[in-house]
Amino acid sequence: MKRSLMIARFPGGDVEHPDCVDWLLQAYAWAKDEPTISEIGLWRMNDTPVSMSRNAAIATAQHKHFDYVLMVDSDMAPDCEPGGKPFLPTAWQFALAHDGPCLVGAPYCSGPPIEKALAYRWNAEPNGTPRLEEYSREEAAQRTGIERVAALATGLMLIDMRAIAKLTPPYFHYEFTDSRQVRKASTEDIVFTRDLSIAGVPLFINWESWAGHWKAKLVRKPEVLHVSEAQSRLATLLRTREASNAPEAIPPVAPVVAADPPESTEPQLSLLDSGD
């Protein structure tokens, strides 16, 4: 049976990286020739906050009755690793063969200086409190195949629209550390995928379809760096990365989120975000 696909883009400032544009052209050409795709819809929004734009994409797909949504952020460089498997064909065939709705995403890292792998698994505190735990860079670099995860970032992701029925809107939203909203506790994409995971929707990451993630870096005046100072900076960087891989606990959660869940059952992420 054929399925329809909507490609959703978020060109901030009406700009998309050339790597992303090149990939989109190739992805569209593949989709046009794919016999299991009945229709391709093209959608984009240049607005902030990005949580609103992502919710608008979902609303449009629902209104137009698309079966799947492919979300592609403007700063992505999909299929950037030599020898990797192409994300869209691999994710599409996996999703079609999966028994029930699922979500498939590409792995990528946050911006410098930490560049953490944006994939998470469930773990627990000694008292049994569930929490999200990041995969370390070393783990992410060595994993292969398609693996089920607890949450992941949405820079390049294929969403089975049947999964959305498991959630209540808004599907994408930020969480903050307190009512003043001066510090993020979690970003909209991690909230979305975490909530789907809690609702029982399987989330998968294709470790063989890595995407690049373009982030601006200020290049400064060269400086003379002595060996002792280099060692000190390296030690500081390693401590920072270790700290970033130790997320705080989140409150207990219900195993499934049904329609209109009580607020007390919604977990809160502690300082976990996609680095956008």
Tab-separated table of C-alpha atoms in Angstrom:
chain	number	residue	atom	x	y	z
A	1	MET	CA	0.000	0.000	0.000
A	2	LYS	CA	1.219	3.480	-0.841
A	3	ARG	CA	1.681	6.259	1.706
A	4	SER	CA	1.888	10.054	1.405
A	5	LEU	CA	4.827	12.154	2.611
A	6	MET	CA	5.068	15.815	3.596
A	7	ILE	CA	8.539	17.388	3.693
A	8	ALA	CA	8.655	20.136	6.343
A	9	ARG	CA	11.439	22.736	6.328
A	10	PHE	CA	12.296	25.560	8.720
A	11	PRO	CA	14.493	28.079	6.825
A	12	GLY	CA	15.325	30.591	9.556
A	13	GLY	CA	15.890	34.018	8.037
A	14	ASP	CA	14.850	32.495	4.706
A	15	VAL	CA	18.258	30.771	4.612
A	16	GLU	CA	19.133	27.089	4.290
A	17	HIS	CA	22.637	25.655	4.249
A	18	PRO	CA	23.756	24.462	0.787
A	19	ASP	CA	24.415	20.981	2.183
A	20	CYS	CA	20.791	20.810	3.289
A	21	VAL	CA	19.485	22.107	-0.048
A	22	ASP	CA	21.583	19.619	-2.038
A	23	TRP	CA	20.272	16.782	0.098
A	24	LEU	CA	16.665	17.953	-0.240
A	25	LEU	CA	16.960	17.874	-4.032
A	26	GLN	CA	18.258	14.314	-3.918
A	27	ALA	CA	15.625	13.273	-1.366
A	28	TYR	CA	12.806	14.706	-3.464
A	29	ALA	CA	14.084	12.960	-6.582
A	30	TRP	CA	14.211	9.662	-4.693
A	31	ALA	CA	10.713	10.148	-3.281
A	32	LYS	CA	9.261	10.925	-6.723
A	33	ASP	CA	10.532	7.584	-8.018
A	34	GLU	CA	9.697	5.548	-4.903
A	35	PRO	CA	6.745	3.268	-5.770
A	36	THR	CA	5.444	3.178	-2.180
A	37	ILE	CA	4.969	6.977	-2.026
A	38	SER	CA	1.625	8.160	-3.394
A	39	GLU	CA	2.001	11.912	-2.871
A	40	ILE	CA	4.684	14.404	-1.819
A	41	GLY	CA	3.788	17.650	-0.097
A	42	LEU	CA	6.225	20.541	0.338
A	43	TRP	CA	5.820	22.826	3.356
A	44	ARG	CA	8.012	25.448	4.978
A	45	MET	CA	7.832	28.131	7.658
A	46	ASN	CA	10.276	30.904	8.541
A	47	ASP	CA	9.158	32.091	11.965
A	48	THR	CA	9.954	31.900	15.650
A	49	PRO	CA	9.750	30.245	18.060
A	50	VAL	CA	10.660	27.015	16.329
A	51	SER	CA	8.270	25.128	18.618
A	52	MET	CA	5.386	27.005	16.962
A	53	SER	CA	6.739	26.211	13.501
A	54	ARG	CA	7.004	22.513	14.280
A	55	ASN	CA	3.464	22.479	15.691
A	56	ALA	CA	2.284	24.229	12.521
A	57	ALA	CA	3.912	21.524	10.417
A	58	ILE	CA	2.067	18.820	12.338
A	59	ALA	CA	-1.221	20.734	12.078
A	60	THR	CA	-0.793	21.105	8.308
A	61	ALA	CA	-0.029	17.414	7.873
A	62	GLN	CA	-3.112	16.525	9.908
A	63	HIS	CA	-5.325	18.892	7.921
A	64	LYS	CA	-4.087	17.541	4.583
A	65	HIS	CA	-4.130	13.912	5.798
A	66	PHE	CA	-0.483	13.095	5.123
A	67	ASP	CA	0.697	9.747	6.439
A	68	TYR	CA	4.287	10.764	7.212
A	69	VAL	CA	6.194	13.978	7.885
A	70	LEU	CA	9.896	14.406	7.190
A	71	MET	CA	11.301	17.281	9.284
A	72	VAL	CA	14.566	18.810	8.065
A	73	ASP	CA	16.242	21.736	9.841
A	74	SER	CA	18.020	24.357	7.744
A	75	ASP	CA	21.417	23.825	9.423
A	76	MET	CA	21.637	20.108	8.747
A	77	ALA	CA	24.018	18.264	6.424
A	78	PRO	CA	22.265	14.894	6.061
A	79	ASP	CA	24.135	11.771	4.966
A	80	CYS	CA	27.469	13.497	5.568
A	81	GLU	CA	29.550	10.473	6.550
A	82	PRO	CA	31.287	8.495	3.750
A	83	GLY	CA	30.040	4.937	3.606
A	84	GLY	CA	26.869	5.680	5.549
A	85	LYS	CA	23.386	4.569	4.575
A	86	PRO	CA	21.061	7.188	3.020
A	87	PHE	CA	18.681	8.351	5.716
A	88	LEU	CA	15.376	8.773	3.891
A	89	PRO	CA	15.266	5.480	1.940
A	90	THR	CA	16.441	3.555	5.003
A	91	ALA	CA	14.044	5.268	7.420
A	92	TRP	CA	11.128	5.024	4.990
A	93	GLN	CA	11.457	1.295	4.410
A	94	PHE	CA	11.957	0.670	8.131
A	95	ALA	CA	8.870	2.711	9.075
A	96	LEU	CA	6.675	1.012	6.469
A	97	ALA	CA	7.731	-2.423	7.690
A	98	HIS	CA	7.273	-1.544	11.367
A	99	ASP	CA	4.213	-2.943	13.123
A	100	GLY	CA	2.418	0.233	14.186
A	101	PRO	CA	3.421	3.904	14.277
A	102	CYS	CA	7.012	4.820	14.996
A	103	LEU	CA	9.528	7.604	14.549
A	104	VAL	CA	12.973	7.331	12.942
A	105	GLY	CA	15.675	9.972	13.352
A	106	ALA	CA	19.239	10.573	12.235
A	107	PRO	CA	22.004	10.952	14.825
A	108	TYR	CA	23.890	14.230	15.036
A	109	CYS	CA	25.758	16.342	17.572
A	110	SER	CA	25.145	19.702	19.208
A	111	GLY	CA	27.309	22.730	18.487
A	112	PRO	CA	30.770	23.485	19.886
A	113	PRO	CA	32.467	23.373	22.290
A	114	ILE	CA	30.873	20.254	23.810
A	115	GLU	CA	29.354	18.703	20.647
A	116	LYS	CA	27.378	16.101	22.560
A	117	ALA	CA	25.542	13.268	20.809
A	118	LEU	CA	21.831	14.104	20.768
A	119	ALA	CA	20.400	10.705	21.643
A	120	TYR	CA	19.013	9.532	24.976
A	121	ARG	CA	18.051	6.323	26.752
A	122	TRP	CA	16.027	5.663	29.875
A	123	ASN	CA	17.902	5.062	33.082
A	124	ALA	CA	16.982	5.289	36.734
A	125	GLU	CA	18.235	6.779	39.939
A	126	PRO	CA	18.946	4.376	42.845
A	127	ASN	CA	15.469	5.179	44.202
A	128	GLY	CA	13.876	4.142	40.912
A	129	THR	CA	13.150	7.633	39.596
A	130	PRO	CA	13.345	7.495	35.780
A	131	ARG	CA	15.596	9.909	33.931
A	132	LEU	CA	16.950	10.474	30.467
A	133	GLU	CA	20.626	9.714	29.994
A	134	GLU	CA	22.703	10.873	27.039
A	135	TYR	CA	24.769	8.511	24.960
A	136	SER	CA	28.389	9.541	25.293
A	137	ARG	CA	30.292	10.670	22.211
A	138	GLU	CA	32.400	7.532	22.439
A	139	GLU	CA	29.329	5.276	22.529
A	140	ALA	CA	27.632	7.109	19.671
A	141	ALA	CA	30.728	6.867	17.494
A	142	GLN	CA	30.785	3.072	17.742
A	143	ARG	CA	27.106	2.150	17.475
A	144	THR	CA	25.651	0.658	14.306
A	145	GLY	CA	22.280	-0.337	12.944
A	146	ILE	CA	18.862	0.991	13.924
A	147	GLU	CA	18.304	1.114	17.676
A	148	ARG	CA	15.331	2.027	19.862
A	149	VAL	CA	15.982	5.065	22.062
A	150	ALA	CA	14.096	7.095	24.672
A	151	ALA	CA	14.414	10.531	23.036
A	152	LEU	CA	16.371	12.305	20.315
A	153	ALA	CA	16.621	15.614	18.501
A	154	THR	CA	14.409	16.354	15.493
A	155	GLY	CA	16.806	18.004	13.030
A	156	LEU	CA	16.274	15.129	10.588
A	157	MET	CA	13.350	12.890	11.420
A	158	LEU	CA	10.601	10.807	9.811
A	159	ILE	CA	7.340	10.862	11.796
A	160	ASP	CA	4.454	8.442	11.344
A	161	MET	CA	1.447	10.723	11.812
A	162	ARG	CA	-0.493	7.989	13.614
A	163	ALA	CA	1.860	8.558	16.545
A	164	ILE	CA	0.555	12.097	17.071
A	165	ALA	CA	-2.784	10.703	18.275
A	166	LYS	CA	-0.955	9.509	21.396
A	167	LEU	CA	-0.257	13.101	22.498
A	168	THR	CA	-2.222	16.213	23.368
A	169	PRO	CA	-1.197	19.593	21.904
A	170	PRO	CA	1.012	21.487	21.998
A	171	TYR	CA	3.249	18.682	20.816
A	172	PHE	CA	6.404	20.814	20.751
A	173	HIS	CA	7.101	23.199	23.604
A	174	TYR	CA	9.945	24.358	25.803
A	175	GLU	CA	10.272	23.540	29.486
A	176	PHE	CA	11.886	25.925	31.936
A	177	THR	CA	13.496	25.641	35.330
A	178	ASP	CA	10.954	27.978	36.972
A	179	SER	CA	7.975	30.238	36.269
A	180	ARG	CA	10.203	33.176	35.274
A	181	GLN	CA	11.313	31.210	32.184
A	182	VAL	CA	14.828	32.632	32.255
A	183	ARG	CA	16.570	29.268	31.833
A	184	LYS	CA	15.685	26.287	29.651
A	185	ALA	CA	15.192	22.895	31.224
A	186	SER	CA	14.578	21.204	27.880
A	187	THR	CA	14.046	22.109	24.243
A	188	GLU	CA	10.958	21.474	22.147
A	189	ASP	CA	12.305	18.503	20.216
A	190	ILE	CA	13.455	16.550	23.257
A	191	VAL	CA	10.095	17.228	24.935
A	192	PHE	CA	8.250	15.940	21.849
A	193	THR	CA	10.211	12.725	21.472
A	194	ARG	CA	10.319	12.071	25.219
A	195	ASP	CA	6.533	12.400	25.458
A	196	LEU	CA	6.053	10.026	22.530
A	197	SER	CA	8.356	7.550	24.242
A	198	ILE	CA	6.334	7.784	27.453
A	199	ALA	CA	3.146	7.296	25.430
A	200	GLY	CA	4.499	4.008	24.123
A	201	VAL	CA	5.482	5.074	20.599
A	202	PRO	CA	8.771	3.400	19.594
A	203	LEU	CA	11.532	5.860	18.677
A	204	PHE	CA	14.459	4.690	16.584
A	205	ILE	CA	17.808	6.167	15.631
A	206	ASN	CA	19.726	5.036	12.561
A	207	TRP	CA	23.351	5.039	13.679
A	208	GLU	CA	24.479	4.470	10.091
A	209	SER	CA	22.873	7.665	8.719
A	210	TRP	CA	24.756	10.415	10.537
A	211	ALA	CA	23.910	14.026	9.742
A	212	GLY	CA	26.228	16.990	10.086
A	213	HIS	CA	25.069	20.002	12.094
A	214	TRP	CA	26.330	23.391	10.962
A	215	LYS	CA	26.997	25.803	13.846
A	216	ALA	CA	28.747	29.157	13.578
A	217	LYS	CA	32.047	29.541	15.401
A	218	LEU	CA	33.838	32.842	16.000
A	219	VAL	CA	37.422	32.616	14.744
A	220	ARG	CA	39.696	34.819	16.852
A	221	LYS	CA	43.258	36.157	16.666
A	222	PRO	CA	45.874	33.378	16.816
A	223	GLU	CA	47.604	32.907	20.146
A	224	VAL	CA	50.730	31.152	21.306
A	225	LEU	CA	49.721	28.141	23.356
A	226	HIS	CA	52.297	26.494	25.599
A	227	VAL	CA	52.164	22.806	26.449
A	228	SER	CA	51.150	23.365	30.080
A	229	GLU	CA	48.281	25.650	29.053
A	230	ALA	CA	47.112	23.197	26.403
A	231	GLN	CA	47.001	20.436	29.006
A	232	SER	CA	44.998	22.661	31.344
A	233	ARG	CA	42.469	23.541	28.626
A	234	LEU	CA	42.088	19.900	27.649
A	235	ALA	CA	41.432	18.921	31.259
A	236	THR	CA	38.789	21.649	31.548
A	237	LEU	CA	37.097	20.506	28.337
A	238	LEU	CA	37.014	16.888	29.498
A	239	ARG	CA	35.466	17.885	32.820
A	240	THR	CA	32.828	19.908	30.983
A	241	ARG	CA	31.941	16.980	28.736
A	242	GLU	CA	31.723	14.604	31.688
A	243	ALA	CA	29.370	17.018	33.438
A	244	SER	CA	27.196	17.292	30.320
A	245	ASN	CA	26.748	13.505	30.296
A	246	ALA	CA	25.342	13.438	33.826
A	247	PRO	CA	21.733	14.735	33.556
A	248	GLU	CA	19.744	15.314	36.695
A	249	ALA	CA	16.823	13.112	37.669
A	250	ILE	CA	13.301	13.758	36.455
A	251	PRO	CA	10.149	13.045	38.468
A	252	PRO	CA	8.374	9.695	38.054
A	253	VAL	CA	6.233	9.354	34.958
A	254	ALA	CA	3.206	7.355	33.973
A	255	PRO	CA	3.997	4.536	31.507
A	256	VAL	CA	1.498	5.913	28.970
A	257	VAL	CA	0.268	9.428	28.291
A	258	ALA	CA	-3.395	9.336	27.317
A	259	ALA	CA	-5.582	12.238	26.274
A	260	ASP	CA	-5.530	15.136	28.724
A	261	PRO	CA	-3.080	13.574	31.234
A	262	PRO	CA	-2.923	15.169	34.686
A	263	GLU	CA	-0.058	17.590	35.021
A	264	SER	CA	1.479	15.612	37.856
A	265	THR	CA	2.288	12.711	35.513
A	266	GLU	CA	4.285	14.773	33.022
A	267	PRO	CA	8.043	14.354	33.511
A	268	GLN	CA	10.354	17.330	33.566
A	269	LEU	CA	13.715	17.160	31.854
A	270	SER	CA	16.637	18.667	33.668
A	271	LEU	CA	18.973	20.671	31.452
A	272	LEU	CA	18.637	18.411	28.443
A	273	ASP	CA	18.373	20.084	25.069
A	274	SER	CA	19.399	19.732	21.478
A	275	GLY	CA	21.804	22.650	21.524
A	276	ASP	CA	19.832	24.708	19.006
